[in-house]
Short mmCIF file of C-alpha atoms in Angstrom, two decimals:
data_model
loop_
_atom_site.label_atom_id
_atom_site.label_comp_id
_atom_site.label_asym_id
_atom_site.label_seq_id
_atom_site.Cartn_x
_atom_site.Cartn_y
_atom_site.Cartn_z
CA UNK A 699 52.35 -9.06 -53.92
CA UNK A 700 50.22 -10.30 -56.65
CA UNK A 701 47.65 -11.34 -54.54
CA UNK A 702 47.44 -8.61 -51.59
CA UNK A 703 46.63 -5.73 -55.05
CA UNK A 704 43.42 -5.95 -56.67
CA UNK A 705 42.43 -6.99 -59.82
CA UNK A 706 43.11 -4.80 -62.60
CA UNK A 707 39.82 -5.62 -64.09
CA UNK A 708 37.68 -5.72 -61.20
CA UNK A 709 39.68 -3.20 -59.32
CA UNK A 710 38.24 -4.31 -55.79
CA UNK A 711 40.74 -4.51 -52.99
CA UNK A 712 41.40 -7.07 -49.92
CA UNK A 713 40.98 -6.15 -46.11
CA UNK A 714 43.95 -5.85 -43.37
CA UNK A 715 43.13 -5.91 -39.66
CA UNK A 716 42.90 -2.10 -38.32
CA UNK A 717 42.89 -0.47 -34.61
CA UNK A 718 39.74 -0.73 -33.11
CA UNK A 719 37.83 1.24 -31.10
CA UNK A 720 34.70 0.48 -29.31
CA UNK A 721 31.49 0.95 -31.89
CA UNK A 722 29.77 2.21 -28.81
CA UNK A 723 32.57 5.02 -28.50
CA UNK A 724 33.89 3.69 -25.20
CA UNK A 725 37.29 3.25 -25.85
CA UNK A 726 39.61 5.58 -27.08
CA UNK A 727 38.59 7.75 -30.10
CA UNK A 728 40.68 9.08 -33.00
CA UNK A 729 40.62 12.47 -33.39
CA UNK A 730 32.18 22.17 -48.70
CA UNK A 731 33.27 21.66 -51.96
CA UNK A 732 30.20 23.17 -53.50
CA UNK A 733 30.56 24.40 -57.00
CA UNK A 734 28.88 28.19 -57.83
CA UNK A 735 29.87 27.47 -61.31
CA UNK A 736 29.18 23.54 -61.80
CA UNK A 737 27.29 22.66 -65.40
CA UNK A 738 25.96 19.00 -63.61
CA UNK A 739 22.55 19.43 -61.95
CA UNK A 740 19.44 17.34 -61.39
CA UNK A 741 18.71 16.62 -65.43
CA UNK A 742 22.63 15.31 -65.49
CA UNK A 743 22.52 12.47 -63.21
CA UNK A 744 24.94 9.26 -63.38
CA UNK A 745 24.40 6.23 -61.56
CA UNK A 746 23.59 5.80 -58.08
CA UNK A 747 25.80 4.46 -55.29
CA UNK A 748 26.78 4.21 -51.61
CA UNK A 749 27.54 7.23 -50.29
CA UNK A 750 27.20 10.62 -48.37
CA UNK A 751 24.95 14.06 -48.99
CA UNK A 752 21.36 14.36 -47.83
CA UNK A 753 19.70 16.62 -45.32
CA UNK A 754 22.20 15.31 -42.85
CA UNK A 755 25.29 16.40 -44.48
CA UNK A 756 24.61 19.57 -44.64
CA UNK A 757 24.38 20.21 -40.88
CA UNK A 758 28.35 19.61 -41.31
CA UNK A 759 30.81 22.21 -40.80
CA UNK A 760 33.15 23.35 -43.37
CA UNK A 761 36.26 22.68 -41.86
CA UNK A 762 35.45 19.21 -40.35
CA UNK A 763 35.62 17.55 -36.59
CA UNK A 764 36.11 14.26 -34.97
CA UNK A 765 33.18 13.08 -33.19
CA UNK A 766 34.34 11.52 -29.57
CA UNK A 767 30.87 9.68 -29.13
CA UNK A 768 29.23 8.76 -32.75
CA UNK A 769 25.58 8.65 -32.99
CA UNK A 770 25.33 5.89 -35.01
CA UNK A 771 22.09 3.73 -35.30
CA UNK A 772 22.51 0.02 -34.82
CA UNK A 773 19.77 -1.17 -37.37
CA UNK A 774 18.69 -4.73 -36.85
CA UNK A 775 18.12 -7.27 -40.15
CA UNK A 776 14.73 -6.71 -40.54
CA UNK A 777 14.31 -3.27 -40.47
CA UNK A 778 17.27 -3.39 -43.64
CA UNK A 779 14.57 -6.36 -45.06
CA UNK A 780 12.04 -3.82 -44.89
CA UNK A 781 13.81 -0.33 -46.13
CA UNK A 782 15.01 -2.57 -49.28
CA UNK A 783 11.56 -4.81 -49.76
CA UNK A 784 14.02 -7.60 -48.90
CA UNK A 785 16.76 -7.10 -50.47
CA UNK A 786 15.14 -6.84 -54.00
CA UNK A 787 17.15 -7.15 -56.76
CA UNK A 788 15.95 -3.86 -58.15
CA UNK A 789 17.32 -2.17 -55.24
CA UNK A 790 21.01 -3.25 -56.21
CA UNK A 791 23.24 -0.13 -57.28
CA UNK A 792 26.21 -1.31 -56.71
CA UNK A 793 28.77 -3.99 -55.91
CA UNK A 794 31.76 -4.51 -54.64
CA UNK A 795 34.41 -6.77 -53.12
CA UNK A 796 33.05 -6.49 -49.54
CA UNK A 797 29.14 -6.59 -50.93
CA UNK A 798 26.53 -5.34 -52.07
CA UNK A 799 24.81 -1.77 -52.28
CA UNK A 800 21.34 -1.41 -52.21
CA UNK A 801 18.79 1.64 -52.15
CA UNK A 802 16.60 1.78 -49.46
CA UNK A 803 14.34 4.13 -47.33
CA UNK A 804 14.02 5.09 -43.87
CA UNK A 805 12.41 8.38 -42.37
CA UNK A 806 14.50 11.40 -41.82
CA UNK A 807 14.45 11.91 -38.04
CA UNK A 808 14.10 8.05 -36.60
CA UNK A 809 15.79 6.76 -39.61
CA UNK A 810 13.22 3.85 -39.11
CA UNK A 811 12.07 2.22 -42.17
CA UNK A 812 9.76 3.61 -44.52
CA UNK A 813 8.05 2.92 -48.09
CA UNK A 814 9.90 3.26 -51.44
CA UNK A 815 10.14 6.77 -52.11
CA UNK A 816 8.81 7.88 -48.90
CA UNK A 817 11.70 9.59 -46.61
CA UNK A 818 15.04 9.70 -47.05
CA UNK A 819 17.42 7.56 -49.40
CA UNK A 820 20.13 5.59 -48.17
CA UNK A 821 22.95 3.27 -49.46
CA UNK A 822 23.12 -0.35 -47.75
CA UNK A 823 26.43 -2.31 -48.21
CA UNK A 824 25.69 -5.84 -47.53
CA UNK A 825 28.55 -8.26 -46.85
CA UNK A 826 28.65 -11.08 -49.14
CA UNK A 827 28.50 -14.42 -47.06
CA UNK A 828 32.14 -15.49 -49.57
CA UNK A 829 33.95 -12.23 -48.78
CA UNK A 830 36.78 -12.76 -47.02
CA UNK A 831 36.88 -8.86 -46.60
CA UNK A 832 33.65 -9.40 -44.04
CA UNK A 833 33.97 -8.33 -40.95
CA UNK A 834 37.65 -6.80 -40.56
CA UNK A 835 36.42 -4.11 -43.51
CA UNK A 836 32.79 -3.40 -41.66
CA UNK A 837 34.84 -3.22 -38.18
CA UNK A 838 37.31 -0.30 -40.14
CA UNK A 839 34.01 1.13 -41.31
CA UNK A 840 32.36 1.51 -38.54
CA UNK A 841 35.66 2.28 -35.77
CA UNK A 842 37.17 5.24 -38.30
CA UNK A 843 33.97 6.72 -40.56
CA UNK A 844 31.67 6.56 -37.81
CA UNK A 845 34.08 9.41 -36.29
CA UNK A 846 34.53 11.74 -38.83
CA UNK A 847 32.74 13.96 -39.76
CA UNK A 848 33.51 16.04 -42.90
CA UNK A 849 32.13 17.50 -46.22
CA UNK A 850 34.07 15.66 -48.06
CA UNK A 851 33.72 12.42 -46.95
CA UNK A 852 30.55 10.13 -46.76
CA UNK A 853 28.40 9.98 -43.94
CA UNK A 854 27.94 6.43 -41.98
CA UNK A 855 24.45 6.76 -40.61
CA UNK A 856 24.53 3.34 -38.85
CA UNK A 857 25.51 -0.72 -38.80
CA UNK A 858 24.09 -3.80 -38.31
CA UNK A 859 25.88 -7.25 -37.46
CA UNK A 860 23.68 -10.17 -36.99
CA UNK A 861 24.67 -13.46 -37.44
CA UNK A 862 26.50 -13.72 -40.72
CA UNK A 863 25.48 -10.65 -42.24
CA UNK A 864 28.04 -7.18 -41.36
CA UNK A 865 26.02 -4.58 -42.99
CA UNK A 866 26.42 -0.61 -43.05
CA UNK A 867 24.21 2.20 -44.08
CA UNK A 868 25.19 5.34 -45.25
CA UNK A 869 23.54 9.06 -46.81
CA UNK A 870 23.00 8.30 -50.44
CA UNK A 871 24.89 9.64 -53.35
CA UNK A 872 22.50 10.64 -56.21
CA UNK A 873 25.66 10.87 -58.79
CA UNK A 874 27.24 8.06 -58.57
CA UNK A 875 31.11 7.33 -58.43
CA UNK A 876 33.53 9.43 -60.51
CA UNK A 877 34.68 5.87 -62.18
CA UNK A 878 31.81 5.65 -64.04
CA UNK A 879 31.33 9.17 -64.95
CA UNK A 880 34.83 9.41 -66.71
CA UNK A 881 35.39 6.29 -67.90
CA UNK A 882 32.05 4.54 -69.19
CA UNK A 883 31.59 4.46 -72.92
CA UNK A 884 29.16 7.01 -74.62
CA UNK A 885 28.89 9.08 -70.85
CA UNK A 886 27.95 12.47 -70.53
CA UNK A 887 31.27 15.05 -70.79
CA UNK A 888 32.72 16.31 -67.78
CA UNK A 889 33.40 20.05 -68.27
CA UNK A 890 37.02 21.55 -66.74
CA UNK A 891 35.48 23.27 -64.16
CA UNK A 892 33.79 20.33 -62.28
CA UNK A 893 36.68 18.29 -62.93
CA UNK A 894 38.08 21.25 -60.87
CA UNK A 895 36.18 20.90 -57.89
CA UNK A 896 36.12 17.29 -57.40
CA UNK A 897 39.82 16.93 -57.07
CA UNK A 898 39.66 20.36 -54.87
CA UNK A 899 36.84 18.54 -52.91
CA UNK A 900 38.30 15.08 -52.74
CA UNK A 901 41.88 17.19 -51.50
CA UNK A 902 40.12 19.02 -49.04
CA UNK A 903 38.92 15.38 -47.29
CA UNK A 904 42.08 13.65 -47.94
CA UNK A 905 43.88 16.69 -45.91
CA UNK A 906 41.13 17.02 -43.23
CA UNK A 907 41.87 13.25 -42.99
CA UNK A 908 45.89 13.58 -42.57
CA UNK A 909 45.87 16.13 -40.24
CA UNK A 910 43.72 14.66 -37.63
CA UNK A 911 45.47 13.49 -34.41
CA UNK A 912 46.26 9.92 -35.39
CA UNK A 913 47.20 11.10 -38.78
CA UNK A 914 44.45 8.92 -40.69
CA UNK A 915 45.96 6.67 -43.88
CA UNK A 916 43.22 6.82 -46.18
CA UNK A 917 45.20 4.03 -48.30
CA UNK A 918 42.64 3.06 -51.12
CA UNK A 919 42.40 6.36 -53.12
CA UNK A 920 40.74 5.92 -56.77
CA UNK A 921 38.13 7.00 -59.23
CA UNK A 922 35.44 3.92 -58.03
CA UNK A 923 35.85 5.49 -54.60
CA UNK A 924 34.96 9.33 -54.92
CA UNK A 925 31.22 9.79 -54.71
CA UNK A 926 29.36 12.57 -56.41
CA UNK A 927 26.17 14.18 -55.34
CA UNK A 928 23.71 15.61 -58.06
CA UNK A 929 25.44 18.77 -58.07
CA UNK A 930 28.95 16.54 -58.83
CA UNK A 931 30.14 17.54 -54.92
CA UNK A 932 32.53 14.62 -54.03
CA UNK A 933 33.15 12.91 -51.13
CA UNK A 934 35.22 9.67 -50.25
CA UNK A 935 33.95 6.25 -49.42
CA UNK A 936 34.81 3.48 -48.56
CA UNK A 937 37.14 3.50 -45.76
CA UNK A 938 37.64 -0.34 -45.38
CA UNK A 939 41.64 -0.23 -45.84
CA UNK A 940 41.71 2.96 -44.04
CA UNK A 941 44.47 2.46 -41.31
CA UNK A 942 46.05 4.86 -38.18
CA UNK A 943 49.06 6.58 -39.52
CA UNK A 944 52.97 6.30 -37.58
CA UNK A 945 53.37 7.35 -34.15
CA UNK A 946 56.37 8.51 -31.87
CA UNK A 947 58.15 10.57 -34.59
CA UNK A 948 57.99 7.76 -37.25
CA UNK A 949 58.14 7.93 -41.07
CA UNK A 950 55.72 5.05 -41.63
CA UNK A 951 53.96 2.29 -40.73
CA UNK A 952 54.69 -1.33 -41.62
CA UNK A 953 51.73 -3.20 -42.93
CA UNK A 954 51.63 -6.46 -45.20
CA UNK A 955 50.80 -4.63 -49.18
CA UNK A 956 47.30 -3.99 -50.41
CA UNK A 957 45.16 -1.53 -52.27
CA UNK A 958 44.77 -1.23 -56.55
CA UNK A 959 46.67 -1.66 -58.93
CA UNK A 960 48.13 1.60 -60.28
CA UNK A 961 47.20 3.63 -57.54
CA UNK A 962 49.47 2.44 -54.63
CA UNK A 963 52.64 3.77 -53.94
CA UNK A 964 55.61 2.33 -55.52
CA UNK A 965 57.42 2.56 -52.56
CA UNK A 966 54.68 0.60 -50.31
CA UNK A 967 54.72 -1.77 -53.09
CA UNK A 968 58.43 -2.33 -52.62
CA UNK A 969 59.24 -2.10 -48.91
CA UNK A 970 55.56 -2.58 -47.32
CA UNK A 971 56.16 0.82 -45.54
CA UNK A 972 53.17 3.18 -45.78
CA UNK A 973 53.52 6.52 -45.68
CA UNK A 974 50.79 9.47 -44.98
CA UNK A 975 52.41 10.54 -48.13
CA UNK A 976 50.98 6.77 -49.93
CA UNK A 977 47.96 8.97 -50.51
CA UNK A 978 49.38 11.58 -52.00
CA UNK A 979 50.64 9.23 -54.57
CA UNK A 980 47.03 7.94 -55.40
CA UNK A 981 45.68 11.59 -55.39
CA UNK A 982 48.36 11.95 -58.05
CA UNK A 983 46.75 9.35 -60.37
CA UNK A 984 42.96 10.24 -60.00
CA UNK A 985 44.15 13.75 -61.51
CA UNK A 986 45.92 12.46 -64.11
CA UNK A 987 43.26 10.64 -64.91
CA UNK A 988 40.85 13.63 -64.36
CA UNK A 989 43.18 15.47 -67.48
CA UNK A 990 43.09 12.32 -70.01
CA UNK A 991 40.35 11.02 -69.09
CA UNK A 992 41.86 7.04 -69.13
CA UNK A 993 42.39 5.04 -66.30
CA UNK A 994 45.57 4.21 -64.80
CA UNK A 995 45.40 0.33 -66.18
CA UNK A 996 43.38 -0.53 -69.08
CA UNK A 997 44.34 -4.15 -70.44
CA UNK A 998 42.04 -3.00 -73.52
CA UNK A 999 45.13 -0.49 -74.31
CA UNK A 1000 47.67 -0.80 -76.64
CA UNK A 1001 51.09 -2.76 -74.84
CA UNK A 1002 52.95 1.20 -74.54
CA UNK A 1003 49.90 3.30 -72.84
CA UNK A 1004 48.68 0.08 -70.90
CA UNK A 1005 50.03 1.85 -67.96
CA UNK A 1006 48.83 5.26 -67.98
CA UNK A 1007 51.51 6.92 -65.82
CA UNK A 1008 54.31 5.70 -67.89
CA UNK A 1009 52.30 6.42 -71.03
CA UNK A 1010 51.80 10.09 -70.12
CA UNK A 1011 54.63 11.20 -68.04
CA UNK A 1012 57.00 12.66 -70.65
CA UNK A 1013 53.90 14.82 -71.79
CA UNK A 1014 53.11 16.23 -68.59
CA UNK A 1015 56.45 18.68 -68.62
CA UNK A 1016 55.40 20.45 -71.96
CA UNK A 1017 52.31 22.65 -72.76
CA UNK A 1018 52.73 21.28 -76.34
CA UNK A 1019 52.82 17.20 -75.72
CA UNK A 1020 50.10 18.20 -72.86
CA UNK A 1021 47.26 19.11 -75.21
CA UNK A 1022 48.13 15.39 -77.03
CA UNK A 1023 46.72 13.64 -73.98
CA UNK A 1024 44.24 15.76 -73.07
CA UNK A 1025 41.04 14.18 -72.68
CA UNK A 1026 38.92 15.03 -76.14
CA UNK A 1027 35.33 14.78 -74.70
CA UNK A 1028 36.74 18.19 -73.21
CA UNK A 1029 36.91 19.79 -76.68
CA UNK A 1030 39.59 22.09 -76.01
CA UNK A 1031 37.03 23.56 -73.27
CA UNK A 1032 39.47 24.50 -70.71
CA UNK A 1033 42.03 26.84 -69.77
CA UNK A 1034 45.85 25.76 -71.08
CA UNK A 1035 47.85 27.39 -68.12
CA UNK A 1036 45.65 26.14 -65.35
CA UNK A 1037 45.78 22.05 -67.13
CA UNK A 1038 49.42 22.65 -67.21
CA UNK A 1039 49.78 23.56 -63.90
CA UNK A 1040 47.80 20.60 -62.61
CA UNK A 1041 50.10 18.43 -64.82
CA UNK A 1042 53.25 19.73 -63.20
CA UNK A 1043 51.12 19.19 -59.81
CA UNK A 1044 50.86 15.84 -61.21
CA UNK A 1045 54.41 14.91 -62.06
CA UNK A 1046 55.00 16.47 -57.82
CA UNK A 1047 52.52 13.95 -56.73
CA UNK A 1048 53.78 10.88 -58.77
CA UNK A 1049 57.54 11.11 -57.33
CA UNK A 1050 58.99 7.25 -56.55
CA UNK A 1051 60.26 8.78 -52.88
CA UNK A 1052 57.45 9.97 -50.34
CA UNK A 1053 59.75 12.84 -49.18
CA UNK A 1054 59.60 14.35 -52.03
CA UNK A 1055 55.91 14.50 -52.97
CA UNK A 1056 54.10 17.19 -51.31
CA UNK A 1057 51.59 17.28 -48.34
CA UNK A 1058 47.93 16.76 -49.36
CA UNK A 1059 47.54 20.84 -47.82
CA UNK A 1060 50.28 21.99 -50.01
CA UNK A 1061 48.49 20.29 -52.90
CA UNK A 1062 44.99 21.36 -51.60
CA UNK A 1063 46.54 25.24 -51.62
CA UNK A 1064 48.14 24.50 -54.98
CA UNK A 1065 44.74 23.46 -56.44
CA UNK A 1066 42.71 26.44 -54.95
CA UNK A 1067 45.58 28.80 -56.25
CA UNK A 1068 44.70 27.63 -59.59
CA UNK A 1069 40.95 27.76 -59.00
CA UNK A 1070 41.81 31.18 -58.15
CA UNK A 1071 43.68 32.16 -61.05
CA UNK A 1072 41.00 31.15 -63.21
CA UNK A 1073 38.40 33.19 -62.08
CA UNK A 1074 40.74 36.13 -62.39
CA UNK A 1075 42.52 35.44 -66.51
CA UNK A 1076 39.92 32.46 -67.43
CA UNK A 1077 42.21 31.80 -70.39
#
């Protein structure tokens, strides 16, 4: 098991084989969170990284679809050589364990190369020629994201595959990941009500995602993950472990263990079985990370809050031993009843049995009841 997790450090997970379909749409196909109130803007960037939003995005409808017959643009190597000035170093926003991300530039209608700051921004994930993640990732990539089509998750604008090199493009994400944003030392402070609507945005693709007709196992749910736009809108990314949930009346799926430390499901862990429910689990984590404002494994903690979850459990149940662990970059700016209420939504989340978690709609509703309740008693 120990080597199908990630690192705790590095946090970057391995690939499993997933069911293909044709990248040309031949073969069978599977079938906005936009804050009125949001204190991020323009002046309050983060970092930059892979990811949806753009003109294109916004053509998408709120409630989602499949898309039988994607339109995606098969880009060959030199037109990527030419939207990144070769693959410049100073293009590099990002890296991960399939590659890495560069910022490049293509024009908005023929998405054909263009000059540096000329057209539209996108995000280039470039297989490392090591990675063992390679090609079974940018085949998962391309099969499942190239079909969906949702404002919550990140848009795949098109591949390329040529010789060695497996590389995808996506709309680009001027606000980085939430990772960075909560965790990096000295980083700007995330007020209650954004933290808000990223987990209500990031529920509303995780649910659009489980209730489509294969039941889509999103599998590699975390902070490094959820992509922000400039107005903090988040989506998800990276859909390399995504995998086809169970069929013919089935609880689970069977499938060797992988995904991050902390944020997989004990039970998968355990048994290997992974449940629609797995996600749920992982949801649970990013929002109790979202309250404290620590991530789930930090070897620079003491030995007893090393792990997060056991760390901060016993204070979820209690209003008083809540505001302990609340994160203090929030400076008390937020409304008690609503943090306790995602804390007990928390403790639902994080139980060791699947059955007993709730379904990523019930905890969608749950989170837009307390969105709700805000607006009406903000304190």
């Amino acid at each position: 098991m120990g080597n199908c997790l990630a690192s705790p450090v590095e946090n970057h997970s391995p690939i499993v084989t997933q069911p293909s379909t044709s990248v040309d749409g031949k073969e069978k196909a599977i079938k906005p969170s936009k804050s009125s109130n949001n204190r991020h803007g323009p002046e309050n960037k983060g970092s930059t990284a892979a990811g949806g939003g753009g003109t294109v995005a916004e053509l998408v409808p709120p409630s989602g679809r499949i898309i039988l017959t994607p339109n995606l643009k098969k880009f060959t190597y030199a037109e990527l050589q030419s939207a990144t000035r070769n693959f410049r170093p100073e293009a590099v926003v990002g890296e991960g364990g399939f590659g890495t991300v560069f910022k490049g530039w293509v024009d908005r209608e023929t998405l054909a190369p263009s000059k540096p700051g000329v057209g539209m921004p996108v995000a280039i994930k470039k297989s490392k020629l090591e990675s063992c993640q390679g090609l079974q990732e940018w085949k998962a990539e391309v099969d499942l994201l190239g079909k969906f089509n949702h404002p919550n998750l990140v848009r795949l604008l098109g591949y390329c595959r040529e010789g060695k090199y497996f590389i995808l493009i996506y709309e680009y994400m001027e606000g980085g990941n939430l990772e960075t944003h909560l965790f990096r030392n000295g980083g700007d402070r995330i007020p209650w009500d954004t933290r808000l609507n990223i987990a209500t945005g990031t529920a509303q693709g995780l649910t659009f995602l489980h209730s489509s007709a294969d039941k889509v196992i999103y599998r590699d749910f975390k902070a490094s993950n959820i992509l922000l736009d400039r107005d903090f809108n988040a989506k998800l990314s990276d859909f390399g472990l995504a995998r086809l949930g169970p069929a013919d009346n089935k609880s689970h799926v069977s499938t060797r263990i992988i995904g991050s430390y902390g944020y997989a499901d004990p039970e998968y862990i355990a048994t290997g079985h992974l449940y629609v429910k797995s996600d749920v689990y992982g949801f649970g984590v990013m929002l109790l990370e979202l309250l404290t404002g620590l991530k789930v494994i930090d070897v620079r903690r003491p030995s007893e809050a090393l792990n997060l979850i056991e760390w901060a459990k016993p204070s979820l149940a209690e209003k008083r031993k809540l505001k302990k662990i609340m994160d203090p970059r929030l400076e008390n700016q937020y409304p008690p009843r609503a943090a306790f209420q995602v804390a007990k939504l928390v403790l639902k989340c994080l139980q060791l049995q699947p059955k007993h978690r709730p379904s990523m709609e019930e905890v969608l509703v749950t989170l837009q009841q307390i969105n709700n309740s805000i607006m009406v008693n903000p304190n």
